[in-house]
mmCIF file of N, CA and C and ligand atoms in Angstrom:
data_model
loop_
_atom_site.group_PDB
_atom_site.id
_atom_site.type_symbol
_atom_site.label_atom_id
_atom_site.label_comp_id
_atom_site.label_asym_id
_atom_site.label_seq_id
_atom_site.Cartn_x
_atom_site.Cartn_y
_atom_site.Cartn_z
ATOM 1 N N MET J 1 101.368 115.978 126.861
ATOM 2 C CA MET J 1 101.024 114.579 126.533
ATOM 3 C C MET J 1 99.546 114.337 126.837
ATOM 4 N N SER J 2 98.843 113.669 125.922
ATOM 5 C CA SER J 2 97.435 113.401 126.218
ATOM 6 C C SER J 2 97.307 112.226 127.188
ATOM 7 N N ARG J 3 96.321 112.380 128.045
ATOM 8 C CA ARG J 3 96.107 111.408 129.096
ATOM 9 C C ARG J 3 95.222 110.270 128.575
ATOM 10 N N VAL J 4 95.585 109.049 128.972
ATOM 11 C CA VAL J 4 94.780 107.858 128.647
ATOM 12 C C VAL J 4 94.670 107.011 129.900
ATOM 13 N N LEU J 5 93.467 106.509 130.159
ATOM 14 C CA LEU J 5 93.280 105.590 131.283
ATOM 15 C C LEU J 5 93.239 104.160 130.768
ATOM 16 N N VAL J 6 93.988 103.276 131.422
ATOM 17 C CA VAL J 6 93.875 101.834 131.183
ATOM 18 C C VAL J 6 93.204 101.261 132.425
ATOM 19 N N LEU J 7 91.997 100.755 132.253
ATOM 20 C CA LEU J 7 91.211 100.281 133.397
ATOM 21 C C LEU J 7 91.011 98.771 133.306
ATOM 22 N N ASN J 8 91.392 98.083 134.363
ATOM 23 C CA ASN J 8 91.288 96.630 134.410
ATOM 24 C C ASN J 8 90.333 96.203 135.514
ATOM 25 N N GLY J 9 89.472 95.254 135.181
ATOM 26 C CA GLY J 9 88.450 94.796 136.114
ATOM 27 C C GLY J 9 88.861 93.583 136.926
ATOM 28 N N PRO J 10 87.874 92.815 137.395
ATOM 29 C CA PRO J 10 88.066 91.831 138.453
ATOM 30 C C PRO J 10 89.024 90.692 138.086
ATOM 31 N N ASN J 11 89.825 90.352 139.058
ATOM 32 C CA ASN J 11 90.770 89.219 139.004
ATOM 33 C C ASN J 11 92.000 89.507 138.153
ATOM 34 N N LEU J 12 92.032 90.643 137.474
ATOM 35 C CA LEU J 12 93.220 90.945 136.659
ATOM 36 C C LEU J 12 94.390 91.390 137.537
ATOM 37 N N GLY J 13 94.128 91.709 138.783
ATOM 38 C CA GLY J 13 95.221 91.991 139.731
ATOM 39 C C GLY J 13 96.052 90.747 139.986
ATOM 40 N N ARG J 14 95.514 89.583 139.636
ATOM 41 C CA ARG J 14 96.238 88.320 139.862
ATOM 42 C C ARG J 14 96.940 87.816 138.603
ATOM 43 N N LEU J 15 97.052 88.697 137.620
ATOM 44 C CA LEU J 15 97.792 88.306 136.408
ATOM 45 C C LEU J 15 99.164 87.767 136.784
ATOM 46 N N GLY J 16 99.597 86.762 136.045
ATOM 47 C CA GLY J 16 100.889 86.134 136.335
ATOM 48 C C GLY J 16 100.724 84.910 137.219
ATOM 49 N N ARG J 17 99.682 84.949 138.077
ATOM 50 C CA ARG J 17 99.421 83.811 138.967
ATOM 51 C C ARG J 17 98.111 83.133 138.599
ATOM 52 N N ARG J 18 97.233 83.879 137.926
ATOM 53 C CA ARG J 18 95.897 83.371 137.613
ATOM 54 C C ARG J 18 95.907 82.680 136.243
ATOM 55 N N GLN J 19 95.619 81.404 136.215
ATOM 56 C CA GLN J 19 95.518 80.632 134.964
ATOM 57 C C GLN J 19 96.538 81.110 133.916
ATOM 58 N N PRO J 20 97.839 80.951 134.221
ATOM 59 C CA PRO J 20 98.857 81.465 133.298
ATOM 60 C C PRO J 20 98.792 80.825 131.910
ATOM 61 N N GLU J 21 98.195 79.631 131.836
ATOM 62 C CA GLU J 21 98.054 78.982 130.517
ATOM 63 C C GLU J 21 97.099 79.782 129.621
ATOM 64 N N ILE J 22 96.244 80.602 130.238
ATOM 65 C CA ILE J 22 95.329 81.447 129.463
ATOM 66 C C ILE J 22 95.818 82.896 129.418
ATOM 67 N N TYR J 23 96.267 83.401 130.574
ATOM 68 C CA TYR J 23 96.536 84.837 130.670
ATOM 69 C C TYR J 23 98.028 85.178 130.691
ATOM 70 N N GLY J 24 98.891 84.157 130.678
ATOM 71 C CA GLY J 24 100.327 84.408 130.613
ATOM 72 C C GLY J 24 100.952 84.633 131.981
ATOM 73 N N HIS J 25 102.229 84.974 131.963
ATOM 74 C CA HIS J 25 103.028 85.051 133.191
ATOM 75 C C HIS J 25 103.329 86.476 133.627
ATOM 76 N N THR J 26 102.896 87.461 132.843
ATOM 77 C CA THR J 26 103.152 88.860 133.189
ATOM 78 C C THR J 26 102.244 89.277 134.343
ATOM 79 N N THR J 27 102.825 89.898 135.365
ATOM 80 C CA THR J 27 102.008 90.344 136.501
ATOM 81 C C THR J 27 101.324 91.669 136.160
ATOM 82 N N HIS J 28 100.354 92.050 137.002
ATOM 83 C CA HIS J 28 99.677 93.323 136.749
ATOM 84 C C HIS J 28 100.635 94.501 136.892
ATOM 85 N N ASP J 29 101.553 94.430 137.856
ATOM 86 C CA ASP J 29 102.541 95.514 138.011
ATOM 87 C C ASP J 29 103.397 95.641 136.756
ATOM 88 N N GLU J 30 103.819 94.485 136.215
ATOM 89 C CA GLU J 30 104.630 94.519 134.972
ATOM 90 C C GLU J 30 103.811 95.085 133.819
ATOM 91 N N LEU J 31 102.562 94.646 133.738
ATOM 92 C CA LEU J 31 101.673 95.168 132.682
ATOM 93 C C LEU J 31 101.555 96.688 132.799
ATOM 94 N N ALA J 32 101.365 97.150 134.043
ATOM 95 C CA ALA J 32 101.185 98.597 134.247
ATOM 96 C C ALA J 32 102.431 99.357 133.796
ATOM 97 N N SER J 33 103.629 98.856 134.169
ATOM 98 C CA SER J 33 104.813 99.631 133.770
ATOM 99 C C SER J 33 105.052 99.540 132.271
ATOM 100 N N ARG J 34 104.686 98.403 131.658
ATOM 101 C CA ARG J 34 104.802 98.342 130.182
ATOM 102 C C ARG J 34 103.851 99.327 129.522
ATOM 103 N N CYS J 35 102.642 99.419 130.037
ATOM 104 C CA CYS J 35 101.661 100.355 129.438
ATOM 105 C C CYS J 35 102.176 101.788 129.545
ATOM 106 N N VAL J 36 102.746 102.136 130.691
ATOM 107 C CA VAL J 36 103.264 103.497 130.865
ATOM 108 C C VAL J 36 104.388 103.749 129.850
ATOM 109 N N GLY J 37 105.288 102.762 129.669
ATOM 110 C CA GLY J 37 106.400 102.906 128.715
ATOM 111 C C GLY J 37 105.913 102.981 127.276
ATOM 112 N N TRP J 38 104.980 102.081 126.923
ATOM 113 C CA TRP J 38 104.422 102.121 125.551
ATOM 114 C C TRP J 38 103.765 103.463 125.320
ATOM 115 N N GLY J 39 103.007 103.927 126.335
ATOM 116 C CA GLY J 39 102.320 105.204 126.202
ATOM 117 C C GLY J 39 103.307 106.343 126.000
ATOM 118 N N ARG J 40 104.354 106.366 126.803
ATOM 119 C CA ARG J 40 105.343 107.454 126.710
ATOM 120 C C ARG J 40 105.914 107.517 125.297
ATOM 121 N N ALA J 41 106.227 106.348 124.730
ATOM 122 C CA ALA J 41 106.787 106.302 123.371
ATOM 123 C C ALA J 41 105.795 106.829 122.339
ATOM 124 N N LEU J 42 104.500 106.769 122.671
ATOM 125 C CA LEU J 42 103.462 107.241 121.747
ATOM 126 C C LEU J 42 103.008 108.663 122.082
ATOM 127 N N GLY J 43 103.643 109.262 123.099
ATOM 128 C CA GLY J 43 103.245 110.619 123.498
ATOM 129 C C GLY J 43 102.002 110.641 124.371
ATOM 130 N N LEU J 44 101.732 109.524 125.053
ATOM 131 C CA LEU J 44 100.547 109.444 125.918
ATOM 132 C C LEU J 44 100.961 109.363 127.385
ATOM 133 N N ASP J 45 100.194 110.034 128.208
ATOM 134 C CA ASP J 45 100.384 109.964 129.650
ATOM 135 C C ASP J 45 99.399 108.915 130.172
ATOM 136 N N VAL J 46 99.896 107.679 130.373
ATOM 137 C CA VAL J 46 99.019 106.540 130.674
ATOM 138 C C VAL J 46 98.956 106.288 132.175
ATOM 139 N N GLU J 47 97.731 106.138 132.656
ATOM 140 C CA GLU J 47 97.539 105.726 134.049
ATOM 141 C C GLU J 47 96.794 104.398 134.045
ATOM 142 N N VAL J 48 97.322 103.412 134.785
ATOM 143 C CA VAL J 48 96.732 102.068 134.806
ATOM 144 C C VAL J 48 96.116 101.820 136.187
ATOM 145 N N ARG J 49 94.873 101.367 136.197
ATOM 146 C CA ARG J 49 94.197 101.043 137.451
ATOM 147 C C ARG J 49 93.531 99.677 137.336
ATOM 148 N N GLN J 50 93.418 98.998 138.484
ATOM 149 C CA GLN J 50 92.722 97.700 138.511
ATOM 150 C C GLN J 50 91.813 97.682 139.742
ATOM 151 N N THR J 51 90.623 97.130 139.568
ATOM 152 C CA THR J 51 89.725 97.010 140.723
ATOM 153 C C THR J 51 88.923 95.719 140.662
ATOM 154 N N ASN J 52 88.593 95.211 141.855
ATOM 155 C CA ASN J 52 87.668 94.080 141.960
ATOM 156 C C ASN J 52 86.272 94.549 142.355
ATOM 157 N N HIS J 53 86.049 95.879 142.365
ATOM 158 C CA HIS J 53 84.788 96.445 142.847
ATOM 159 C C HIS J 53 84.100 97.197 141.710
ATOM 160 N N GLU J 54 82.959 96.690 141.303
ATOM 161 C CA GLU J 54 82.300 97.216 140.105
ATOM 162 C C GLU J 54 81.993 98.708 140.225
ATOM 163 N N GLY J 55 81.528 99.140 141.418
ATOM 164 C CA GLY J 55 81.189 100.555 141.601
ATOM 165 C C GLY J 55 82.404 101.447 141.402
ATOM 166 N N GLU J 56 83.568 100.959 141.799
ATOM 167 C CA GLU J 56 84.788 101.754 141.625
ATOM 168 C C GLU J 56 85.087 101.942 140.136
ATOM 169 N N LEU J 57 84.917 100.878 139.368
ATOM 170 C CA LEU J 57 85.133 100.997 137.921
ATOM 171 C C LEU J 57 84.123 101.980 137.312
ATOM 172 N N LEU J 58 82.875 101.910 137.776
ATOM 173 C CA LEU J 58 81.853 102.843 137.264
ATOM 174 C C LEU J 58 82.243 104.281 137.599
ATOM 175 N N ASP J 59 82.740 104.518 138.818
ATOM 176 C CA ASP J 59 83.177 105.875 139.199
ATOM 177 C C ASP J 59 84.304 106.348 138.278
ATOM 178 N N TRP J 60 85.250 105.471 137.975
ATOM 179 C CA TRP J 60 86.375 105.857 137.102
ATOM 180 C C TRP J 60 85.873 106.188 135.705
ATOM 181 N N LEU J 61 84.897 105.402 135.218
ATOM 182 C CA LEU J 61 84.351 105.681 133.875
ATOM 183 C C LEU J 61 83.556 106.983 133.874
ATOM 184 N N ASN J 62 82.840 107.259 134.963
ATOM 185 C CA ASN J 62 82.116 108.533 135.052
ATOM 186 C C ASN J 62 83.102 109.698 135.042
ATOM 187 N N ASP J 63 84.224 109.552 135.755
ATOM 188 C CA ASP J 63 85.253 110.607 135.749
ATOM 189 C C ASP J 63 85.846 110.760 134.342
ATOM 190 N N ALA J 64 86.093 109.629 133.673
ATOM 191 C CA ALA J 64 86.637 109.684 132.299
ATOM 192 C C ALA J 64 85.662 110.399 131.372
ATOM 193 N N ALA J 65 84.352 110.185 131.596
ATOM 194 C CA ALA J 65 83.333 110.880 130.787
ATOM 195 C C ALA J 65 83.426 112.382 131.035
ATOM 196 N N ASP J 66 83.505 112.779 132.297
ATOM 197 C CA ASP J 66 83.604 114.215 132.620
ATOM 198 C C ASP J 66 84.858 114.833 132.015
ATOM 199 N N GLU J 67 85.957 114.073 132.063
ATOM 200 C CA GLU J 67 87.247 114.607 131.579
ATOM 201 C C GLU J 67 87.456 114.376 130.081
ATOM 202 N N GLN J 68 86.507 113.698 129.432
ATOM 203 C CA GLN J 68 86.630 113.340 128.009
ATOM 204 C C GLN J 68 87.974 112.656 127.750
ATOM 205 N N CYS J 69 88.265 111.707 128.625
ATOM 206 C CA CYS J 69 89.561 111.017 128.582
ATOM 207 C C CYS J 69 89.414 109.680 127.840
ATOM 208 N N PRO J 70 90.261 109.396 126.841
ATOM 209 C CA PRO J 70 90.212 108.089 126.174
ATOM 210 C C PRO J 70 90.517 106.948 127.169
ATOM 211 N N VAL J 71 89.891 105.803 126.904
ATOM 212 C CA VAL J 71 90.008 104.672 127.841
ATOM 213 C C VAL J 71 90.294 103.388 127.075
ATOM 214 N N ALA J 72 91.250 102.607 127.590
ATOM 215 C CA ALA J 72 91.417 101.202 127.186
ATOM 216 C C ALA J 72 90.868 100.387 128.352
ATOM 217 N N LEU J 73 89.854 99.580 128.096
ATOM 218 C CA LEU J 73 89.117 98.907 129.175
ATOM 219 C C LEU J 73 89.125 97.403 129.002
ATOM 220 N N ASN J 74 89.665 96.710 130.020
ATOM 221 C CA ASN J 74 89.468 95.264 130.120
ATOM 222 C C ASN J 74 88.625 95.048 131.373
ATOM 223 N N ALA J 75 87.326 94.943 131.170
ATOM 224 C CA ALA J 75 86.410 94.815 132.310
ATOM 225 C C ALA J 75 86.253 93.363 132.740
ATOM 226 N N ALA J 76 87.089 92.469 132.156
ATOM 227 C CA ALA J 76 87.105 91.048 132.532
ATOM 228 C C ALA J 76 85.664 90.490 132.532
ATOM 229 N N ALA J 77 85.283 89.748 133.552
ATOM 230 C CA ALA J 77 83.967 89.074 133.521
ATOM 231 C C ALA J 77 82.808 90.061 133.449
ATOM 232 N N TRP J 78 82.965 91.273 133.993
ATOM 233 C CA TRP J 78 81.854 92.251 133.918
ATOM 234 C C TRP J 78 81.506 92.581 132.471
ATOM 235 N N SER J 79 82.490 92.441 131.576
ATOM 236 C CA SER J 79 82.249 92.721 130.151
ATOM 237 C C SER J 79 81.053 91.951 129.622
ATOM 238 N N HIS J 80 80.776 90.795 130.243
ATOM 239 C CA HIS J 80 79.804 89.876 129.666
ATOM 240 C C HIS J 80 78.386 90.060 130.204
ATOM 241 N N TYR J 81 78.227 90.836 131.288
ATOM 242 C CA TYR J 81 76.865 90.899 131.861
ATOM 243 C C TYR J 81 76.500 92.176 132.588
ATOM 244 N N SER J 82 77.411 93.130 132.742
ATOM 245 C CA SER J 82 77.092 94.301 133.576
ATOM 246 C C SER J 82 76.402 95.400 132.764
ATOM 247 N N TRP J 83 75.090 95.538 132.946
ATOM 248 C CA TRP J 83 74.367 96.597 132.227
ATOM 249 C C TRP J 83 74.708 97.969 132.783
ATOM 250 N N ALA J 84 75.163 98.024 134.040
ATOM 251 C CA ALA J 84 75.635 99.304 134.588
ATOM 252 C C ALA J 84 76.893 99.750 133.840
ATOM 253 N N LEU J 85 77.708 98.787 133.488
ATOM 254 C CA LEU J 85 78.921 99.082 132.711
ATOM 255 C C LEU J 85 78.545 99.510 131.279
ATOM 256 N N TYR J 86 77.536 98.840 130.726
ATOM 257 C CA TYR J 86 77.018 99.241 129.396
ATOM 258 C C TYR J 86 76.640 100.717 129.428
ATOM 259 N N ASP J 87 75.880 101.119 130.470
ATOM 260 C CA ASP J 87 75.429 102.514 130.573
ATOM 261 C C ASP J 87 76.605 103.466 130.785
ATOM 262 N N ALA J 88 77.569 103.059 131.605
ATOM 263 C CA ALA J 88 78.728 103.930 131.874
ATOM 264 C C ALA J 88 79.535 104.143 130.594
ATOM 265 N N CYS J 89 79.667 103.095 129.791
ATOM 266 C CA CYS J 89 80.435 103.214 128.538
ATOM 267 C C CYS J 89 79.670 104.030 127.498
ATOM 268 N N ALA J 90 78.340 103.953 127.544
ATOM 269 C CA ALA J 90 77.516 104.643 126.542
ATOM 270 C C ALA J 90 77.729 106.153 126.568
ATOM 271 N N GLN J 91 78.060 106.694 127.744
ATOM 272 C CA GLN J 91 78.152 108.160 127.885
ATOM 273 C C GLN J 91 79.536 108.689 127.488
ATOM 274 N N LEU J 92 80.507 107.792 127.232
ATOM 275 C CA LEU J 92 81.862 108.273 126.924
ATOM 276 C C LEU J 92 81.868 108.971 125.572
ATOM 277 N N THR J 93 82.575 110.074 125.499
ATOM 278 C CA THR J 93 82.651 110.789 124.216
ATOM 279 C C THR J 93 84.035 110.633 123.578
ATOM 280 N N ALA J 94 85.052 110.414 124.387
ATOM 281 C CA ALA J 94 86.389 110.133 123.843
ATOM 282 C C ALA J 94 86.447 108.642 123.469
ATOM 283 N N PRO J 95 87.381 108.248 122.589
ATOM 284 C CA PRO J 95 87.406 106.849 122.142
ATOM 285 C C PRO J 95 87.625 105.843 123.286
ATOM 286 N N LEU J 96 86.922 104.729 123.140
ATOM 287 C CA LEU J 96 87.016 103.609 124.087
ATOM 288 C C LEU J 96 87.498 102.385 123.311
ATOM 289 N N VAL J 97 88.527 101.719 123.825
ATOM 290 C CA VAL J 97 88.972 100.451 123.234
ATOM 291 C C VAL J 97 88.711 99.338 124.245
ATOM 292 N N GLU J 98 88.026 98.293 123.795
ATOM 293 C CA GLU J 98 87.806 97.110 124.631
ATOM 294 C C GLU J 98 88.990 96.167 124.438
ATOM 295 N N VAL J 99 89.599 95.754 125.536
ATOM 296 C CA VAL J 99 90.770 94.869 125.477
ATOM 297 C C VAL J 99 90.480 93.584 126.244
ATOM 298 N N HIS J 100 90.882 92.464 125.657
ATOM 299 C CA HIS J 100 90.904 91.193 126.386
ATOM 300 C C HIS J 100 92.212 90.492 126.067
ATOM 301 N N ILE J 101 92.819 89.907 127.065
ATOM 302 C CA ILE J 101 94.082 89.187 126.875
ATOM 303 C C ILE J 101 93.828 87.921 126.050
ATOM 304 N N SER J 102 92.809 87.167 126.462
ATOM 305 C CA SER J 102 92.389 85.998 125.675
ATOM 306 C C SER J 102 91.346 86.472 124.654
ATOM 307 N N ASP J 103 90.867 85.533 123.850
ATOM 308 C CA ASP J 103 89.789 85.887 122.917
ATOM 309 C C ASP J 103 88.504 85.231 123.418
ATOM 310 N N PRO J 104 87.681 85.991 124.140
ATOM 311 C CA PRO J 104 86.479 85.394 124.745
ATOM 312 C C PRO J 104 85.584 84.703 123.726
ATOM 313 N N SER J 105 85.565 85.202 122.473
ATOM 314 C CA SER J 105 84.660 84.607 121.474
ATOM 315 C C SER J 105 85.093 83.193 121.092
ATOM 316 N N GLN J 106 86.359 82.858 121.369
ATOM 317 C CA GLN J 106 86.864 81.524 121.021
ATOM 318 C C GLN J 106 86.885 80.579 122.218
ATOM 319 N N ARG J 107 86.436 81.071 123.370
ATOM 320 C CA ARG J 107 86.486 80.220 124.567
ATOM 321 C C ARG J 107 85.183 79.439 124.714
ATOM 322 N N PRO J 108 85.246 78.284 125.409
ATOM 323 C CA PRO J 108 84.077 77.392 125.392
ATOM 324 C C PRO J 108 82.860 77.906 126.153
ATOM 325 N N GLU J 109 83.085 78.775 127.161
ATOM 326 C CA GLU J 109 81.936 79.200 127.966
ATOM 327 C C GLU J 109 81.063 80.179 127.168
ATOM 328 N N GLU J 110 79.809 79.818 127.029
ATOM 329 C CA GLU J 110 78.848 80.615 126.258
ATOM 330 C C GLU J 110 78.762 82.058 126.767
ATOM 331 N N PHE J 111 78.861 82.219 128.095
ATOM 332 C CA PHE J 111 78.665 83.568 128.660
ATOM 333 C C PHE J 111 79.718 84.561 128.181
ATOM 334 N N ARG J 112 80.874 84.032 127.737
ATOM 335 C CA ARG J 112 81.952 84.940 127.288
ATOM 336 C C ARG J 112 81.708 85.492 125.881
ATOM 337 N N HIS J 113 80.677 84.973 125.218
ATOM 338 C CA HIS J 113 80.472 85.347 123.814
ATOM 339 C C HIS J 113 79.655 86.630 123.656
ATOM 340 N N THR J 114 79.247 87.195 124.794
ATOM 341 C CA THR J 114 78.509 88.471 124.782
ATOM 342 C C THR J 114 79.413 89.549 125.368
ATOM 343 N N SER J 115 79.372 90.742 124.779
ATOM 344 C CA SER J 115 80.072 91.879 125.389
ATOM 345 C C SER J 115 79.133 93.074 125.469
ATOM 346 N N VAL J 116 79.032 93.648 126.668
ATOM 347 C CA VAL J 116 78.224 94.867 126.834
ATOM 348 C C VAL J 116 79.033 96.113 126.475
ATOM 349 N N ILE J 117 80.322 95.927 126.252
ATOM 350 C CA ILE J 117 81.210 97.066 125.962
ATOM 351 C C ILE J 117 81.335 97.292 124.459
ATOM 352 N N ALA J 118 81.375 96.177 123.706
ATOM 353 C CA ALA J 118 81.614 96.261 122.258
ATOM 354 C C ALA J 118 80.717 97.278 121.542
ATOM 355 N N PRO J 119 79.411 97.402 121.906
ATOM 356 C CA PRO J 119 78.582 98.372 121.168
ATOM 357 C C PRO J 119 79.078 99.810 121.289
ATOM 358 N N HIS J 120 79.870 100.096 122.318
ATOM 359 C CA HIS J 120 80.347 101.465 122.552
ATOM 360 C C HIS J 120 81.820 101.638 122.213
ATOM 361 N N ALA J 121 82.467 100.554 121.790
ATOM 362 C CA ALA J 121 83.917 100.597 121.591
ATOM 363 C C ALA J 121 84.258 101.004 120.155
ATOM 364 N N ALA J 122 85.256 101.861 120.033
ATOM 365 C CA ALA J 122 85.763 102.236 118.712
ATOM 366 C C ALA J 122 86.582 101.094 118.129
ATOM 367 N N GLU J 123 87.105 100.233 119.014
ATOM 368 C CA GLU J 123 87.949 99.107 118.586
ATOM 369 C C GLU J 123 87.868 98.032 119.664
ATOM 370 N N VAL J 124 87.952 96.765 119.231
ATOM 371 C CA VAL J 124 88.016 95.649 120.175
ATOM 372 C C VAL J 124 89.288 94.875 119.872
ATOM 373 N N ILE J 125 90.112 94.669 120.895
ATOM 374 C CA ILE J 125 91.357 93.913 120.704
ATOM 375 C C ILE J 125 91.312 92.730 121.662
ATOM 376 N N ALA J 126 91.311 91.521 121.103
ATOM 377 C CA ALA J 126 91.153 90.314 121.919
ATOM 378 C C ALA J 126 92.069 89.231 121.395
ATOM 379 N N GLY J 127 92.692 88.504 122.317
ATOM 380 C CA GLY J 127 93.480 87.345 121.932
ATOM 381 C C GLY J 127 94.919 87.646 121.590
ATOM 382 N N ALA J 128 95.356 88.879 121.817
ATOM 383 C CA ALA J 128 96.751 89.250 121.497
ATOM 384 C C ALA J 128 97.629 89.204 122.746
ATOM 385 N N GLY J 129 97.091 88.668 123.848
ATOM 386 C CA GLY J 129 97.869 88.632 125.090
ATOM 387 C C GLY J 129 98.075 90.047 125.626
ATOM 388 N N ILE J 130 99.151 90.202 126.393
ATOM 389 C CA ILE J 130 99.468 91.498 127.001
ATOM 390 C C ILE J 130 99.736 92.549 125.919
ATOM 391 N N ASP J 131 100.233 92.098 124.783
ATOM 392 C CA ASP J 131 100.527 93.013 123.675
ATOM 393 C C ASP J 131 99.261 93.734 123.194
ATOM 394 N N GLY J 132 98.099 93.172 123.495
ATOM 395 C CA GLY J 132 96.847 93.815 123.132
ATOM 396 C C GLY J 132 96.722 95.216 123.727
ATOM 397 N N TYR J 133 97.322 95.405 124.893
ATOM 398 C CA TYR J 133 97.278 96.740 125.524
ATOM 399 C C TYR J 133 98.119 97.723 124.705
ATOM 400 N N ARG J 134 99.235 97.265 124.167
ATOM 401 C CA ARG J 134 100.067 98.138 123.308
ATOM 402 C C ARG J 134 99.271 98.513 122.055
ATOM 403 N N LEU J 135 98.589 97.513 121.473
ATOM 404 C CA LEU J 135 97.782 97.789 120.275
ATOM 405 C C LEU J 135 96.666 98.783 120.595
ATOM 406 N N ALA J 136 96.083 98.655 121.784
ATOM 407 C CA ALA J 136 95.015 99.590 122.184
ATOM 408 C C ALA J 136 95.575 101.003 122.312
ATOM 409 N N LEU J 137 96.762 101.123 122.908
ATOM 410 C CA LEU J 137 97.364 102.457 123.076
ATOM 411 C C LEU J 137 97.727 103.044 121.718
ATOM 412 N N GLU J 138 98.220 102.201 120.811
ATOM 413 C CA GLU J 138 98.526 102.689 119.443
ATOM 414 C C GLU J 138 97.256 103.210 118.776
ATOM 415 N N PHE J 139 96.165 102.460 118.948
ATOM 416 C CA PHE J 139 94.893 102.902 118.356
ATOM 417 C C PHE J 139 94.499 104.266 118.933
ATOM 418 N N LEU J 140 94.596 104.395 120.276
ATOM 419 C CA LEU J 140 94.160 105.644 120.920
ATOM 420 C C LEU J 140 95.087 106.808 120.564
ATOM 421 N N ALA J 141 96.371 106.510 120.353
ATOM 422 C CA ALA J 141 97.312 107.579 119.967
ATOM 423 C C ALA J 141 96.958 108.145 118.605
ATOM 424 N N ASP J 142 96.390 107.287 117.731
ATOM 425 C CA ASP J 142 96.042 107.709 116.362
ATOM 426 C C ASP J 142 94.609 108.231 116.258
ATOM 427 N N ALA J 143 93.820 107.995 117.304
ATOM 428 C CA ALA J 143 92.368 108.314 117.209
ATOM 429 C C ALA J 143 92.130 109.822 117.225
HETATM 430 C C1 LIG K 201 89.328 88.551 130.009
HETATM 431 C C2 LIG K 201 88.316 87.557 129.404
HETATM 432 C C3 LIG K 201 87.088 87.440 130.290
HETATM 433 O O1 LIG K 201 86.170 86.501 129.715
HETATM 434 C C4 LIG K 201 87.462 86.941 131.660
HETATM 435 O O2 LIG K 201 86.335 86.935 132.504
HETATM 436 C C5 LIG K 201 88.599 87.705 132.262
HETATM 437 C C6 LIG K 201 89.688 88.179 131.425
HETATM 438 C C7 LIG K 201 90.629 88.596 129.184
HETATM 439 O O3 LIG K 201 91.384 89.559 129.384
HETATM 440 O O4 LIG K 201 90.906 87.687 128.399
HETATM 441 O O5 LIG K 201 88.656 87.859 133.475
HETATM 442 O O6 LIG K 201 88.745 89.838 129.984
#
């Protein structure tokens, strides 16, 4: 089975409790087990990680670059301003999918309308809720 990393950034560990009107009621643990199940059905060995520490996410992306491992990335707020994340994504050679539960481009805050990940992403999936992760895994299974 091919390995895929699902990497989630800051505050996504509070899914289910954090602004459920925007992000829904599914917890991060539930999301992780759904991703593993969706992946298994697609022949993917999915590992899901979440961090509130930017350097940790950068380390994971550097490891993914070394391992040429496909990544589904929801970098949450870092997506909008982290140039270190831009650089980490630039070096990836396996496909990268940018995922957002909400659709940042449709939200009122101007800062959400920029993504440092999109220039390096083979696909961007936004606004599909938790199901967006399934769509990202389907994309990576076919890539
Ligand atoms: C998010 C959208 C971001 O703008 C926000 O900072 C998040 C979550 C999403 O999944 O919809 O934390 O990435």
